[in-house]
Short mmCIF file of C-alpha atoms in Angstrom, two decimals:
data_model
loop_
_atom_site.label_atom_id
_atom_site.label_comp_id
_atom_site.label_asym_id
_atom_site.label_seq_id
_atom_site.Cartn_x
_atom_site.Cartn_y
_atom_site.Cartn_z
CA MET A 24 4.20 6.52 -7.48
CA THR A 25 4.30 5.58 -3.78
CA VAL A 26 2.03 2.59 -3.66
CA PRO A 27 3.79 -0.27 -1.88
CA PRO A 28 5.22 -3.14 -3.96
CA PRO A 29 3.98 -6.73 -3.79
CA THR A 30 5.77 -7.37 -0.50
CA GLU A 31 2.90 -5.38 1.06
CA THR A 32 0.41 -8.02 -0.07
CA ILE A 33 -1.87 -9.11 2.75
CA ASP A 34 -2.39 -12.86 2.60
CA GLU A 35 -6.05 -13.60 1.96
CA PRO A 36 -7.66 -16.90 2.93
CA MET A 37 -8.44 -18.94 -0.15
CA PRO A 38 -12.16 -19.03 -0.95
CA ALA A 39 -14.04 -21.87 0.69
CA ASP A 40 -15.72 -24.52 -1.41
CA THR A 41 -19.11 -22.96 -0.76
CA PRO A 42 -21.22 -20.45 -2.74
CA GLY A 43 -20.97 -16.77 -1.92
CA VAL A 44 -18.81 -13.76 -2.81
CA ASP A 45 -15.07 -14.15 -2.27
CA VAL A 46 -12.49 -11.47 -3.07
CA VAL A 47 -8.82 -12.40 -3.34
CA THR A 48 -6.55 -9.37 -2.87
CA LEU A 49 -3.09 -9.07 -4.41
CA GLY A 50 -0.95 -5.99 -3.97
CA CYS A 51 -1.20 -2.82 -1.95
CA ARG A 52 -3.24 -1.44 0.93
CA LEU A 53 -5.43 0.51 -1.47
CA ASN A 54 -6.41 -2.78 -3.10
CA THR A 55 -7.26 -4.14 0.35
CA LEU A 56 -9.72 -1.30 0.93
CA GLU A 57 -11.19 -1.56 -2.56
CA SER A 58 -11.67 -5.30 -2.13
CA GLU A 59 -13.93 -4.62 0.83
CA MET A 60 -15.97 -2.24 -1.34
CA ILE A 61 -16.18 -4.88 -4.08
CA ARG A 62 -17.35 -7.52 -1.62
CA ARG A 63 -20.00 -5.21 -0.18
CA GLU A 64 -21.40 -4.16 -3.57
CA ALA A 65 -21.35 -7.68 -5.05
CA GLU A 66 -23.16 -9.11 -2.03
CA ALA A 67 -25.73 -6.29 -2.12
CA ALA A 68 -26.35 -7.10 -5.79
CA GLY A 69 -27.21 -10.68 -4.86
CA HIS A 70 -24.24 -12.50 -6.38
CA ASP A 71 -23.75 -16.14 -5.46
CA ASP A 72 -20.73 -18.34 -6.15
CA LEU A 73 -18.60 -15.41 -7.39
CA ILE A 74 -14.82 -14.97 -7.04
CA VAL A 75 -13.19 -11.60 -7.72
CA VAL A 76 -9.40 -11.43 -8.08
CA ASN A 77 -8.17 -7.88 -7.38
CA THR A 78 -4.75 -7.81 -9.05
CA CYS A 79 -1.48 -5.88 -8.85
CA ALA A 80 0.71 -4.83 -11.80
CA VAL A 81 3.74 -3.30 -10.11
CA THR A 82 6.11 -6.05 -11.35
CA ASN A 83 6.06 -8.88 -13.86
CA GLU A 84 6.09 -11.26 -10.92
CA ALA A 85 2.89 -9.68 -9.57
CA VAL A 86 1.15 -10.31 -12.91
CA ARG A 87 2.46 -13.90 -13.01
CA GLN A 88 1.11 -14.51 -9.50
CA ALA A 89 -2.28 -13.14 -10.57
CA ARG A 90 -2.46 -15.54 -13.54
CA GLN A 91 -1.42 -18.43 -11.32
CA THR A 92 -4.04 -17.49 -8.71
CA VAL A 93 -6.83 -17.41 -11.31
CA ARG A 94 -5.97 -20.87 -12.62
CA ARG A 95 -5.77 -22.32 -9.11
CA LEU A 96 -9.14 -20.85 -8.18
CA ARG A 97 -10.75 -22.40 -11.25
CA ARG A 98 -9.48 -25.82 -10.20
CA GLU A 99 -10.81 -25.34 -6.66
CA ARG A 100 -14.18 -23.80 -7.62
CA PRO A 101 -15.01 -25.11 -11.11
CA GLY A 102 -18.59 -23.80 -10.97
CA ALA A 103 -17.87 -20.26 -9.78
CA LYS A 104 -17.85 -17.12 -11.90
CA ILE A 105 -14.38 -15.55 -11.86
CA VAL A 106 -13.95 -11.80 -12.40
CA VAL A 107 -10.43 -10.35 -12.69
CA THR A 108 -9.97 -6.66 -11.87
CA GLY A 109 -7.31 -4.32 -10.48
CA CYS A 110 -4.19 -2.80 -12.02
CA ALA A 111 -3.05 -5.87 -13.98
CA ALA A 112 -6.53 -6.22 -15.48
CA GLN A 113 -6.48 -2.54 -16.42
CA THR A 114 -3.02 -2.55 -18.01
CA GLU A 115 -3.09 -6.06 -19.54
CA PRO A 116 -6.74 -6.99 -20.15
CA GLY A 117 -5.85 -9.34 -23.00
CA THR A 118 -3.54 -11.35 -20.75
CA PHE A 119 -6.48 -12.35 -18.56
CA ALA A 120 -9.13 -12.50 -21.29
CA ASP A 121 -7.01 -15.23 -22.90
CA ILE A 122 -7.35 -17.42 -19.80
CA ASP A 123 -10.31 -19.76 -20.22
CA ALA A 124 -10.92 -19.70 -16.46
CA VAL A 125 -11.82 -15.98 -16.56
CA ASP A 126 -15.47 -14.99 -17.07
CA LEU A 127 -14.92 -11.21 -17.05
CA VAL A 128 -12.03 -8.73 -17.05
CA LEU A 129 -13.10 -5.53 -15.30
CA GLY A 130 -11.32 -2.17 -15.30
CA ASN A 131 -10.21 -0.32 -12.16
CA ASP A 132 -12.72 2.50 -12.51
CA ALA A 133 -15.72 0.15 -12.57
CA LYS A 134 -14.78 -2.28 -9.84
CA THR A 135 -16.21 -0.39 -6.84
CA LYS A 136 -19.34 0.99 -8.51
CA PRO A 137 -22.66 -0.53 -7.39
CA GLY A 138 -24.06 -0.46 -10.93
CA THR A 139 -21.28 -2.71 -12.17
CA TRP A 140 -22.26 -5.57 -9.87
CA HIS A 141 -26.02 -5.05 -10.22
CA ASP A 142 -25.74 -5.16 -14.03
CA LEU A 143 -23.56 -8.25 -13.86
CA ALA A 144 -26.06 -9.99 -11.58
CA ARG A 145 -29.02 -9.10 -13.84
CA PHE A 146 -27.54 -9.62 -17.29
CA GLY A 147 -24.45 -11.79 -16.78
CA VAL A 148 -21.60 -11.86 -19.29
CA THR A 149 -21.89 -12.61 -22.98
CA ALA A 150 -19.07 -13.94 -25.11
CA GLY A 151 -18.64 -10.59 -26.83
CA GLU A 152 -18.13 -8.53 -23.68
CA ARG A 153 -15.66 -10.48 -21.58
CA VAL A 154 -13.51 -7.34 -21.29
CA ARG A 155 -14.96 -4.18 -19.71
CA VAL A 156 -11.96 -1.84 -19.40
CA ASN A 157 -12.29 1.87 -20.10
CA ASP A 158 -9.74 4.67 -20.61
CA ILE A 159 -8.52 5.19 -17.05
CA MET A 160 -6.91 8.52 -18.02
CA SER A 161 -10.37 9.95 -18.64
CA VAL A 162 -11.40 9.45 -14.99
CA ARG A 163 -11.47 12.76 -13.12
CA GLU A 164 -12.91 11.97 -9.68
CA THR A 165 -12.33 9.57 -6.79
CA ALA A 166 -15.39 8.80 -4.71
CA GLY A 167 -15.32 8.85 -0.93
CA HIS A 168 -16.62 5.36 -0.19
CA LEU A 169 -18.27 4.96 3.21
CA VAL A 170 -17.52 1.56 4.72
CA ASP A 171 -18.13 0.30 8.22
CA GLY A 172 -14.83 -1.55 8.43
CA LEU A 173 -12.62 -4.18 6.86
CA ASP A 174 -13.58 -7.76 7.52
CA GLY A 175 -11.19 -9.42 9.96
CA ARG A 176 -8.77 -6.48 10.23
CA ALA A 177 -7.80 -4.57 13.35
CA ARG A 178 -6.91 -1.35 11.52
CA ALA A 179 -8.96 0.39 8.86
CA PHE A 180 -7.72 1.85 5.56
CA VAL A 181 -9.24 5.05 4.18
CA GLN A 182 -8.65 6.06 0.57
CA VAL A 183 -7.93 9.78 0.27
CA GLN A 184 -6.28 9.82 -3.15
CA ASN A 185 -5.96 7.75 -6.32
CA GLY A 186 -3.83 7.90 -9.46
CA CYS A 187 -0.48 9.54 -10.15
CA ASP A 188 0.64 12.47 -12.32
CA HIS A 189 4.31 11.47 -12.25
CA ARG A 190 5.88 9.19 -14.81
CA CYS A 191 8.77 7.35 -13.17
CA THR A 192 10.51 5.44 -15.92
CA PHE A 193 10.08 2.03 -14.25
CA CYS A 194 6.43 2.36 -13.24
CA ILE A 195 3.29 1.06 -14.97
CA ILE A 196 0.90 2.02 -12.16
CA PRO A 197 -0.30 5.40 -13.59
CA TYR A 198 -1.64 3.44 -16.57
CA GLY A 199 -3.55 1.21 -14.17
CA ARG A 200 -4.81 3.97 -11.87
CA GLY A 201 -5.01 7.07 -14.05
CA ASN A 202 -4.08 10.63 -13.16
CA ALA A 203 -4.00 11.94 -9.59
CA ARG A 204 -7.31 12.85 -7.98
CA SER A 205 -8.30 13.47 -4.37
CA VAL A 206 -11.23 12.76 -2.04
CA PRO A 207 -12.66 15.94 -0.44
CA MET A 208 -11.61 16.47 3.18
CA GLY A 209 -15.18 16.43 4.49
CA LEU A 210 -15.83 12.98 3.05
CA VAL A 211 -12.58 11.66 4.53
CA VAL A 212 -13.49 12.99 7.97
CA ASP A 213 -17.00 11.49 7.75
CA GLN A 214 -15.53 8.11 6.84
CA ILE A 215 -13.09 8.16 9.74
CA ARG A 216 -15.80 9.19 12.21
CA ARG A 217 -17.86 6.22 11.02
CA LEU A 218 -14.95 3.84 11.53
CA VAL A 219 -14.19 5.19 15.00
CA ASP A 220 -17.86 4.86 15.95
CA ASN A 221 -17.59 1.21 14.90
CA GLY A 222 -14.69 0.61 17.25
CA TYR A 223 -11.59 1.08 15.12
CA ARG A 224 -8.62 2.43 17.08
CA GLU A 225 -6.27 2.95 14.14
CA VAL A 226 -6.88 4.35 10.66
CA VAL A 227 -4.39 4.33 7.78
CA LEU A 228 -4.63 6.99 5.07
CA THR A 229 -3.85 5.41 1.73
CA GLY A 230 -3.51 6.34 -1.92
CA VAL A 231 -1.34 5.74 -4.96
CA ASP A 232 0.65 8.98 -4.50
CA LEU A 233 -0.50 10.03 -1.04
CA THR A 234 1.63 13.15 -0.66
CA SER A 235 0.24 14.61 -3.91
CA TYR A 236 -3.13 15.02 -2.15
CA GLY A 237 -5.22 18.10 -2.79
CA PRO A 238 -4.33 20.23 -5.85
CA ASP A 239 -7.53 19.21 -7.66
CA LEU A 240 -9.75 20.26 -4.71
CA PRO A 241 -11.14 23.72 -3.89
CA GLY A 242 -8.54 25.66 -1.93
CA THR A 243 -5.80 23.21 -2.98
CA PRO A 244 -5.21 21.69 0.47
CA LYS A 245 -2.11 19.62 1.19
CA LEU A 246 -1.83 16.26 2.92
CA GLY A 247 -0.74 18.05 6.09
CA ASP A 248 -3.94 20.11 6.05
CA LEU A 249 -5.97 16.91 5.78
CA VAL A 250 -4.07 15.25 8.64
CA GLN A 251 -4.56 18.25 10.91
CA ARG A 252 -8.26 18.45 10.01
CA ILE A 253 -8.77 14.76 10.86
CA LEU A 254 -6.99 15.02 14.20
CA LYS A 255 -8.97 18.13 15.14
CA LEU A 256 -12.43 16.93 14.06
CA VAL A 257 -12.12 13.28 15.16
CA PRO A 258 -10.72 13.65 18.69
CA ASP A 259 -11.70 10.09 19.63
CA LEU A 260 -9.34 8.58 17.03
CA PRO A 261 -6.33 7.28 19.00
CA ARG A 262 -4.01 6.41 16.11
CA LEU A 263 -3.61 7.84 12.61
CA ARG A 264 -1.05 6.26 10.28
CA LEU A 265 0.14 7.17 6.79
CA SER A 266 0.87 4.61 4.11
CA SER A 267 3.81 5.11 1.73
CA ILE A 268 4.82 8.75 1.17
CA ASP A 269 7.14 10.64 -1.15
CA SER A 270 9.48 12.63 1.10
CA ILE A 271 10.11 15.40 -1.46
CA GLU A 272 6.38 16.24 -1.45
CA VAL A 273 5.95 16.49 2.34
CA ASP A 274 4.48 19.91 3.16
CA PRO A 275 5.06 22.21 6.17
CA ALA A 276 1.68 21.41 7.74
CA LEU A 277 2.54 17.70 7.73
CA MET A 278 5.91 18.39 9.33
CA GLU A 279 4.09 20.43 11.97
CA ALA A 280 1.79 17.48 12.69
CA ILE A 281 4.77 15.10 12.87
CA ALA A 282 6.39 17.38 15.43
CA GLY A 283 3.40 18.08 17.64
CA GLU A 284 0.73 15.39 17.32
CA PRO A 285 1.48 12.02 18.96
CA ARG A 286 -1.70 10.51 17.50
CA LEU A 287 -0.01 10.74 14.09
CA LEU A 288 2.13 7.63 14.48
CA GLY A 289 5.88 7.97 14.07
CA HIS A 290 6.35 5.41 11.30
CA PHE A 291 6.88 6.64 7.74
CA HIS A 292 7.40 4.41 4.73
CA LEU A 293 9.33 6.33 2.08
CA SER A 294 9.29 5.88 -1.68
CA LEU A 295 13.06 6.22 -2.14
CA GLN A 296 13.74 3.54 -4.81
CA ALA A 297 17.52 4.23 -5.00
CA GLY A 298 20.38 6.06 -3.31
CA ASP A 299 22.46 7.11 -6.31
CA ASP A 300 21.81 10.45 -7.97
CA MET A 301 22.36 9.25 -11.55
CA ILE A 302 20.02 6.29 -11.07
CA LEU A 303 17.43 8.57 -9.45
CA LYS A 304 17.60 10.86 -12.49
CA ARG A 305 17.22 7.92 -14.86
CA MET A 306 14.27 6.74 -12.82
CA LYS A 307 12.83 10.26 -13.24
CA ARG A 308 12.47 10.65 -9.51
CA ARG A 309 12.13 14.17 -8.11
CA HIS A 310 14.62 13.90 -5.25
CA LEU A 311 18.35 13.36 -4.91
CA ARG A 312 20.26 11.31 -2.36
CA ASP A 313 20.93 14.27 -0.07
CA ASP A 314 17.23 15.22 -0.11
CA ALA A 315 16.31 11.83 1.33
CA ILE A 316 18.98 11.98 4.03
CA ARG A 317 18.04 15.56 4.95
CA PHE A 318 14.36 14.65 5.27
CA CYS A 319 15.11 11.73 7.59
CA ASP A 320 17.42 13.89 9.70
CA ASP A 321 14.81 16.67 9.93
CA VAL A 322 12.04 14.29 10.97
CA ARG A 323 14.29 12.55 13.50
CA THR A 324 15.08 15.93 15.05
CA LEU A 325 11.34 16.58 15.46
CA ARG A 326 10.51 13.00 16.49
CA PRO A 327 13.57 11.18 17.90
CA ASP A 328 11.82 7.79 18.13
CA VAL A 329 10.62 7.84 14.49
CA VAL A 330 10.88 4.60 12.49
CA PHE A 331 11.47 4.71 8.73
CA GLY A 332 10.73 2.12 6.09
CA ALA A 333 11.51 2.40 2.39
CA ASP A 334 11.00 0.92 -1.07
CA LEU A 335 14.31 0.14 -2.77
CA ILE A 336 14.96 -1.28 -6.23
CA ALA A 337 18.15 -3.25 -6.97
CA GLY A 338 19.61 -3.64 -10.44
CA PHE A 339 17.94 -0.73 -12.22
CA PRO A 340 19.18 -0.37 -15.83
CA THR A 341 22.73 1.04 -16.10
CA GLU A 342 23.35 0.56 -12.36
CA THR A 343 27.03 -0.11 -11.69
CA GLU A 344 28.40 -1.68 -8.52
CA ALA A 345 29.48 1.77 -7.31
CA MET A 346 25.96 3.12 -7.89
CA PHE A 347 24.50 0.18 -6.03
CA GLN A 348 26.83 0.84 -3.10
CA ASN A 349 25.27 4.31 -2.78
CA THR A 350 21.86 2.67 -2.42
CA LEU A 351 23.22 0.12 0.05
CA ALA A 352 24.74 2.90 2.16
CA LEU A 353 21.38 4.72 2.25
CA VAL A 354 20.09 2.11 4.72
CA GLY A 355 22.48 3.47 7.33
CA ASP A 356 22.57 7.08 6.14
CA CYS A 357 18.78 7.41 6.45
CA GLY A 358 18.42 5.05 9.41
CA LEU A 359 15.99 2.75 7.60
CA THR A 360 14.40 -0.11 9.54
CA HIS A 361 11.60 -1.72 7.49
CA LEU A 362 12.77 -2.35 3.91
CA HIS A 363 10.75 -3.44 0.89
CA VAL A 364 13.39 -4.61 -1.58
CA PHE A 365 12.88 -6.14 -4.98
CA PRO A 366 15.09 -6.68 -8.02
CA PHE A 367 14.30 -4.52 -11.03
CA SER A 368 11.65 -6.04 -13.25
CA PRO A 369 11.22 -4.42 -16.70
CA ARG A 370 7.59 -3.62 -17.40
CA PRO A 371 6.66 -3.52 -21.11
CA GLY A 372 5.60 -0.02 -22.14
CA THR A 373 7.84 1.80 -19.66
CA PRO A 374 11.00 3.75 -20.65
CA ALA A 375 13.16 1.70 -18.26
CA ALA A 376 12.35 -1.46 -20.20
CA ARG A 377 14.17 0.07 -23.19
CA MET A 378 17.28 1.04 -21.24
CA PRO A 379 20.45 -1.12 -21.09
CA GLN A 380 19.60 -3.87 -18.61
CA VAL A 381 21.82 -4.99 -15.72
CA GLY A 382 20.74 -8.61 -15.90
CA ARG A 383 18.44 -10.65 -13.70
CA ALA A 384 21.17 -12.53 -11.84
CA ALA A 385 23.02 -9.35 -10.85
CA ALA A 386 19.79 -7.64 -9.82
CA LYS A 387 18.80 -10.59 -7.60
CA GLU A 388 22.26 -10.73 -6.00
CA ARG A 389 22.17 -7.01 -5.21
CA ALA A 390 18.64 -7.33 -3.85
CA ALA A 391 19.87 -10.08 -1.53
CA ARG A 392 22.59 -7.78 -0.18
CA LEU A 393 20.06 -5.00 0.37
CA ARG A 394 17.76 -7.38 2.22
CA ALA A 395 20.65 -8.52 4.40
CA ALA A 396 21.38 -4.90 5.30
CA GLY A 397 17.71 -4.41 6.07
CA GLU A 398 17.61 -7.49 8.28
CA ALA A 399 20.62 -6.26 10.23
CA ALA A 400 19.02 -2.83 10.68
CA PHE A 401 15.76 -4.42 11.80
CA ALA A 402 17.56 -6.65 14.32
CA ALA A 403 19.32 -3.59 15.76
CA HIS A 404 15.96 -1.83 16.01
CA LEU A 405 14.47 -4.78 17.91
CA ARG A 406 17.34 -4.75 20.41
CA ALA A 407 16.97 -1.01 20.95
CA GLU A 408 13.27 -1.42 21.80
CA VAL A 409 13.88 -3.75 24.76
CA GLY A 410 12.90 -2.08 28.04
CA ARG A 411 10.67 0.54 26.43
CA ILE A 412 6.96 1.09 26.99
CA ARG A 413 4.98 1.01 23.75
CA SER A 414 1.36 1.41 22.68
CA VAL A 415 0.43 -1.73 20.74
CA LEU A 416 -2.56 -2.31 18.48
CA ILE A 417 -3.53 -5.98 18.80
CA GLU A 418 -4.00 -7.37 15.27
CA ARG A 419 -4.94 -10.87 16.35
CA GLU A 420 -4.61 -12.93 19.52
CA GLY A 421 -1.00 -12.88 20.63
CA LEU A 422 0.33 -10.39 18.06
CA GLY A 423 0.21 -6.62 17.62
CA ARG A 424 2.25 -3.67 16.30
CA THR A 425 3.80 -0.69 18.01
CA GLU A 426 3.47 2.92 16.91
CA GLY A 427 6.54 2.27 14.74
CA PHE A 428 4.85 -0.71 13.06
CA THR A 429 7.16 -3.20 14.79
CA PRO A 430 5.50 -6.58 15.48
CA VAL A 431 5.10 -7.55 19.16
CA ALA A 432 4.08 -10.85 20.71
CA VAL A 433 1.66 -9.75 23.44
CA THR A 434 -1.75 -10.85 24.71
CA GLY A 435 -4.89 -8.80 24.29
CA PRO A 436 -8.20 -8.69 22.42
CA ALA A 437 -7.98 -8.02 18.68
CA GLY A 438 -8.55 -4.36 17.85
CA ALA A 439 -7.58 -3.06 21.29
CA VAL A 440 -4.69 -0.72 22.03
CA VAL A 441 -2.58 -2.10 24.89
CA THR A 442 0.19 -0.33 26.77
CA THR A 443 3.04 -2.83 26.62
CA ARG A 444 6.44 -3.25 28.25
CA ILE A 445 8.99 -4.69 25.81
CA LEU A 446 10.77 -7.55 27.57
CA GLY A 447 12.93 -8.94 24.79
CA ALA A 448 13.32 -9.63 21.10
CA ALA A 449 13.04 -12.73 18.94
CA ASP A 450 14.22 -13.10 15.33
CA ASP A 451 11.33 -11.20 13.77
CA ARG A 452 9.38 -9.55 16.58
CA LEU A 453 9.45 -8.05 20.03
CA LEU A 454 8.27 -9.85 23.15
CA GLY A 455 6.03 -7.85 25.47
CA GLU A 456 3.65 -7.91 28.42
CA PRO A 457 0.64 -5.65 29.06
CA VAL A 458 1.07 -3.05 31.79
CA SER A 459 -2.47 -1.67 31.71
CA GLU A 460 -5.99 -2.60 30.70
CA ALA A 461 -6.80 -2.64 26.97
CA ALA A 462 -8.19 0.60 25.60
#
């Protein structure tokens, strides 16, 4: 599973106190894309005064936040219909059905289908059907949804894959998303052409286990084949970015694109999770410590200015201080810059929840040390960027991100790509000035 943890959550504005369709997104980039599909289909079906909460289930804290969000929304919009969907709704439907504020709990497979929202608009919800959650493991296809863009966002997300065939011992997400399945390459290319025609300068390929793309499709293409096809057939796309990847699954065609195609941006977020071999085995990961270090070294040889991020878990069951030190050292050994760190959270129904636990206090303390190492690495990265010329996508007035996903304070119209000289660094971002007209 390579879907980013809750620290990837994009803050959504709270729904206004006016009728309409509002979607509150919790969790990963894939949820962000699916929320746009939900909004589009619910509006097309004629819904009024509807709130949809698209939840995350990656940790217990994510589920707690979802429950808290639902209750807050009911206080703020007492007359609205509230539908809860997403991974937490799929894996724990009873948790949300027991909340009086919830009108309907909807499974992941149904949430982006037009018929779901048309039927709900025509027939409503009866007391006996407040839960509509099917067997996600029976789902065999992932549709290529054509959208014109994402409301208020400078970059667009394109789903190319869903589900996961792996069973990491800490992860509940396969039970929320189902088995791995891929979107055909032609549909992906058509979607990206549509987004570029609508003015998007950067597209992010996203999925639950992105690097497992393709084995269920004719010809069994790999993610690298898809990337090369996109770059060849959509020449007007300036920037292509990958969401979280599993380094052990990276194929030769993807390495070839990393080496030779500057439009594939040199920022890769890795699903590493730990840096100790015994913990990796107990997590049921498919790589060892040396595999991760070797991958980062190989990519850095091909792309010297590459920037790496990573997911890391602190306090996994049976983790000793010496094992944790191996994970802590991985920050320097792999040259990681953008860290997503969270203390281990046992998820009911997973094997890790039945293993000998480290304890919440120890896990939080180790997570704090990992974050401190990440902050030091990020500060060093900011200092190293001063004086460089970078291509910056403006996300909103006064703020953008470089090719390496580093935030930059710089002026320019939202959605434009601006060549920028890096003048200095603040605590959490670079300081830049444009050196050419916006693209």
